[in-house]
PDB file of C-alpha atoms in Angstrom:
ATOM      1  CA  MET A  97     -66.483 -20.349 -62.510  1.00  0.00           C
ATOM      2  CA  LEU A  98     -63.124 -20.114 -60.739  1.00  0.00           C
ATOM      3  CA  LYS A  99     -61.440 -18.690 -63.845  1.00  0.00           C
ATOM      4  CA  SER A 100     -63.915 -15.838 -64.181  1.00  0.00           C
ATOM      5  CA  LYS A 101     -63.645 -15.061 -60.467  1.00  0.00           C
ATOM      6  CA  LYS A 102     -59.829 -14.847 -60.706  1.00  0.00           C
ATOM      7  CA  ALA A 103     -60.119 -12.585 -63.769  1.00  0.00           C
ATOM      8  CA  LEU A 104     -62.158 -10.132 -61.715  1.00  0.00           C
ATOM      9  CA  GLU A 105     -59.780 -10.142 -58.737  1.00  0.00           C
ATOM     10  CA  PRO A 106     -58.063  -6.728 -58.549  1.00  0.00           C
ATOM     11  CA  ASN A 107     -54.292  -6.607 -58.098  1.00  0.00           C
ATOM     12  CA  LEU A 108     -52.929  -3.644 -56.155  1.00  0.00           C
ATOM     13  CA  PHE A 109     -49.286  -2.650 -56.052  1.00  0.00           C
ATOM     14  CA  GLY A 110     -46.905   0.253 -55.660  1.00  0.00           C
ATOM     15  CA  VAL A 111     -43.857   1.045 -57.777  1.00  0.00           C
ATOM     16  CA  LEU A 112     -40.968   3.058 -56.329  1.00  0.00           C
ATOM     17  CA  ILE A 113     -39.915   5.818 -58.711  1.00  0.00           C
ATOM     18  CA  GLN A 114     -36.138   5.852 -59.119  1.00  0.00           C
ATOM     19  CA  GLU A 115     -34.094   8.970 -59.944  1.00  0.00           C
ATOM     20  CA  ASN A 116     -33.651   7.746 -63.515  1.00  0.00           C
ATOM     21  CA  SER A 117     -37.357   7.019 -64.080  1.00  0.00           C
ATOM     22  CA  ILE A 118     -38.807   8.431 -67.283  1.00  0.00           C
ATOM     23  CA  TYR A 119     -41.736   9.704 -65.209  1.00  0.00           C
ATOM     24  CA  CYS A 120     -39.836  12.113 -62.916  1.00  0.00           C
ATOM     25  CA  GLY A 121     -41.175  15.624 -63.332  1.00  0.00           C
ATOM     26  CA  ILE A 122     -44.381  14.794 -65.210  1.00  0.00           C
ATOM     27  CA  HIS A 123     -48.003  14.686 -64.097  1.00  0.00           C
ATOM     28  CA  LEU A 124     -49.482  11.330 -63.150  1.00  0.00           C
ATOM     29  CA  THR A 125     -52.170  11.472 -65.837  1.00  0.00           C
ATOM     30  CA  GLU A 126     -49.541  11.838 -68.589  1.00  0.00           C
ATOM     31  CA  ILE A 127     -48.628   8.168 -68.162  1.00  0.00           C
ATOM     32  CA  GLN A 128     -50.410   5.908 -70.624  1.00  0.00           C
ATOM     33  CA  LEU A 129     -51.563   2.785 -68.790  1.00  0.00           C
ATOM     34  CA  PRO A 130     -52.395  -0.606 -70.288  1.00  0.00           C
ATOM     35  CA  ASP A 131     -56.061  -1.613 -70.619  1.00  0.00           C
ATOM     36  CA  LYS A 132     -57.898  -2.586 -67.430  1.00  0.00           C
ATOM     37  CA  CYS A 133     -55.460  -0.604 -65.264  1.00  0.00           C
ATOM     38  CA  ALA A 134     -55.922   2.587 -63.263  1.00  0.00           C
ATOM     39  CA  PHE A 135     -54.020   4.893 -60.919  1.00  0.00           C
ATOM     40  CA  LEU A 136     -55.022   5.246 -57.308  1.00  0.00           C
ATOM     41  CA  GLY A 137     -52.482   7.942 -56.510  1.00  0.00           C
ATOM     42  CA  ILE A 138     -48.988   8.542 -55.187  1.00  0.00           C
ATOM     43  CA  LEU A 139     -47.523   7.750 -51.776  1.00  0.00           C
ATOM     44  CA  ARG A 140     -45.071  10.507 -50.845  1.00  0.00           C
ATOM     45  CA  GLU A 141     -43.480  10.742 -47.405  1.00  0.00           C
ATOM     46  CA  SER A 142     -46.308   8.766 -45.734  1.00  0.00           C
ATOM     47  CA  GLN A 143     -48.998  10.895 -47.401  1.00  0.00           C
ATOM     48  CA  ILE A 144     -51.330   9.718 -50.134  1.00  0.00           C
ATOM     49  CA  ILE A 145     -51.934  12.105 -53.013  1.00  0.00           C
ATOM     50  CA  TYR A 146     -54.970  10.959 -54.977  1.00  0.00           C
ATOM     51  CA  ALA A 147     -54.856  10.492 -58.740  1.00  0.00           C
ATOM     52  CA  THR A 148     -57.693  13.021 -59.118  1.00  0.00           C
ATOM     53  CA  ASP A 149     -55.255  15.711 -57.875  1.00  0.00           C
ATOM     54  CA  ASN A 150     -52.951  14.866 -60.846  1.00  0.00           C
ATOM     55  CA  PRO A 151     -49.694  15.294 -58.890  1.00  0.00           C
ATOM     56  CA  ILE A 152     -46.244  15.736 -60.395  1.00  0.00           C
ATOM     57  CA  ILE A 153     -44.102  12.628 -59.912  1.00  0.00           C
ATOM     58  CA  PHE A 154     -40.788  12.872 -58.043  1.00  0.00           C
ATOM     59  CA  ALA A 155     -38.010  10.382 -57.330  1.00  0.00           C
ATOM     60  CA  GLY A 156     -38.820   8.507 -54.136  1.00  0.00           C
ATOM     61  CA  ASP A 157     -42.582   8.520 -54.764  1.00  0.00           C
ATOM     62  CA  TYR A 158     -44.525   5.284 -54.923  1.00  0.00           C
ATOM     63  CA  ILE A 159     -47.058   5.171 -57.731  1.00  0.00           C
ATOM     64  CA  LEU A 160     -50.088   3.254 -56.511  1.00  0.00           C
ATOM     65  CA  ALA A 161     -51.952   1.421 -59.261  1.00  0.00           C
ATOM     66  CA  ILE A 162     -54.503  -1.316 -59.773  1.00  0.00           C
ATOM     67  CA  ALA A 163     -54.963  -3.921 -62.483  1.00  0.00           C
ATOM     68  CA  THR A 164     -58.549  -5.161 -62.632  1.00  0.00           C
ATOM     69  CA  HIS A 165     -57.512  -8.256 -64.576  1.00  0.00           C
ATOM     70  CA  PHE A 166     -54.635 -10.449 -63.380  1.00  0.00           C
ATOM     71  CA  MET A 167     -53.273 -10.817 -66.926  1.00  0.00           C
ATOM     72  CA  MET A 168     -52.497  -7.074 -67.054  1.00  0.00           C
ATOM     73  CA  VAL A 169     -50.249  -7.002 -63.964  1.00  0.00           C
ATOM     74  CA  PRO A 170     -46.970  -7.704 -65.866  1.00  0.00           C
ATOM     75  CA  ALA A 171     -47.758  -5.029 -68.471  1.00  0.00           C
ATOM     76  CA  LEU A 172     -48.565  -2.503 -65.753  1.00  0.00           C
ATOM     77  CA  LYS A 173     -45.331  -3.237 -63.868  1.00  0.00           C
ATOM     78  CA  VAL A 174     -43.243  -2.903 -67.036  1.00  0.00           C
ATOM     79  CA  THR A 175     -44.975   0.371 -67.893  1.00  0.00           C
ATOM     80  CA  LEU A 176     -44.388   1.948 -64.486  1.00  0.00           C
ATOM     81  CA  LYS A 177     -40.773   0.782 -64.087  1.00  0.00           C
ATOM     82  CA  LYS A 178     -39.459   2.417 -67.281  1.00  0.00           C
ATOM     83  CA  ILE A 179     -36.155   4.214 -66.804  1.00  0.00           C
ATOM     84  CA  HIS A 180     -33.746   6.230 -68.909  1.00  0.00           C
ATOM     85  CA  SER A 181     -31.003   4.056 -70.352  1.00  0.00           C
ATOM     86  CA  LEU A 182     -28.355   6.293 -68.744  1.00  0.00           C
ATOM     87  CA  TYR A 183     -28.380   7.749 -65.254  1.00  0.00           C
ATOM     88  CA  TYR A 184     -30.709  10.731 -65.403  1.00  0.00           C
ATOM     89  CA  SER A 185     -32.179  13.118 -62.900  1.00  0.00           C
ATOM     90  CA  LEU A 186     -33.840  16.491 -63.271  1.00  0.00           C
ATOM     91  CA  ASN A 187     -31.920  17.700 -60.219  1.00  0.00           C
ATOM     92  CA  SER A 188     -28.403  16.502 -61.005  1.00  0.00           C
ATOM     93  CA  CYS A 189     -26.129  15.440 -63.815  1.00  0.00           C
ATOM     94  CA  LEU A 190     -23.183  13.064 -63.514  1.00  0.00           C
ATOM     95  CA  LEU A 191     -21.593  14.244 -66.774  1.00  0.00           C
ATOM     96  CA  GLU A 192     -18.784  16.753 -66.407  1.00  0.00           C
ATOM     97  CA  ALA A 193     -19.063  20.127 -68.086  1.00  0.00           C
ATOM     98  CA  ARG A 194     -16.962  20.064 -71.237  1.00  0.00           C
ATOM     99  CA  PRO A 195     -15.431  23.144 -72.878  1.00  0.00           C
ATOM    100  CA  THR A 196     -16.621  24.135 -76.327  1.00  0.00           C
ATOM    101  CA  ASP A 197     -14.512  23.215 -79.377  1.00  0.00           C
ATOM    102  CA  SER A 198     -12.845  26.618 -79.588  1.00  0.00           C
ATOM    103  CA  GLN A 199     -12.027  26.607 -75.879  1.00  0.00           C
ATOM    104  CA  SER A 200     -10.611  23.095 -75.958  1.00  0.00           C
ATOM    105  CA  VAL A 201      -8.299  23.779 -78.931  1.00  0.00           C
ATOM    106  CA  ASN A 202      -6.859  26.935 -77.373  1.00  0.00           C
ATOM    107  CA  SER A 203      -6.565  25.504 -73.893  1.00  0.00           C
ATOM    108  CA  ASP A 204      -4.978  22.265 -75.146  1.00  0.00           C
ATOM    109  CA  TYR A 205      -2.183  24.129 -76.929  1.00  0.00           C
ATOM    110  CA  SER A 206      -1.572  26.516 -74.059  1.00  0.00           C
ATOM    111  CA  ASP A 207      -1.458  23.606 -71.588  1.00  0.00           C
ATOM    112  CA  LEU A 208       1.017  21.750 -73.796  1.00  0.00           C
ATOM    113  CA  SER A 209       3.337  24.700 -74.208  1.00  0.00           C
ATOM    114  CA  THR A 210       3.197  25.464 -70.487  1.00  0.00           C
ATOM    115  CA  ALA A 211       3.841  21.842 -69.583  1.00  0.00           C
ATOM    116  CA  PHE A 212       6.634  21.557 -72.165  1.00  0.00           C
ATOM    117  CA  ASN A 213       8.379  24.747 -70.992  1.00  0.00           C
ATOM    118  CA  SER A 214       8.104  23.863 -67.335  1.00  0.00           C
ATOM    119  CA  THR A 215       9.437  20.345 -67.880  1.00  0.00           C
ATOM    120  CA  TYR A 216      12.486  21.282 -69.949  1.00  0.00           C
TER     121      TYR A 216
END
């Protein structure tokens, strides 16, 4: 009887959404959850936005979820903590802008000739 009671015990938790989360910028209902799991909503700046409102997820949000079976908690945590393999954000990019191939060839030669002439 204890085993069946534990199986029915709900597990609540919140997952902080990082800037490199794969869920930034999408609606909450677009996330595919494991079986026996459900969204409660999002906690954003001390306000709860219910899952029925289908909010867009932003970095800094906490996704609030429930697993109705204790065996599904690890799968739910792994699902909600997915990130891009490289740093990624919809609002910023850490990669420098690179010139196109034609720009880089011309600018490389002009920089070399300028540097060569100024040095000698």
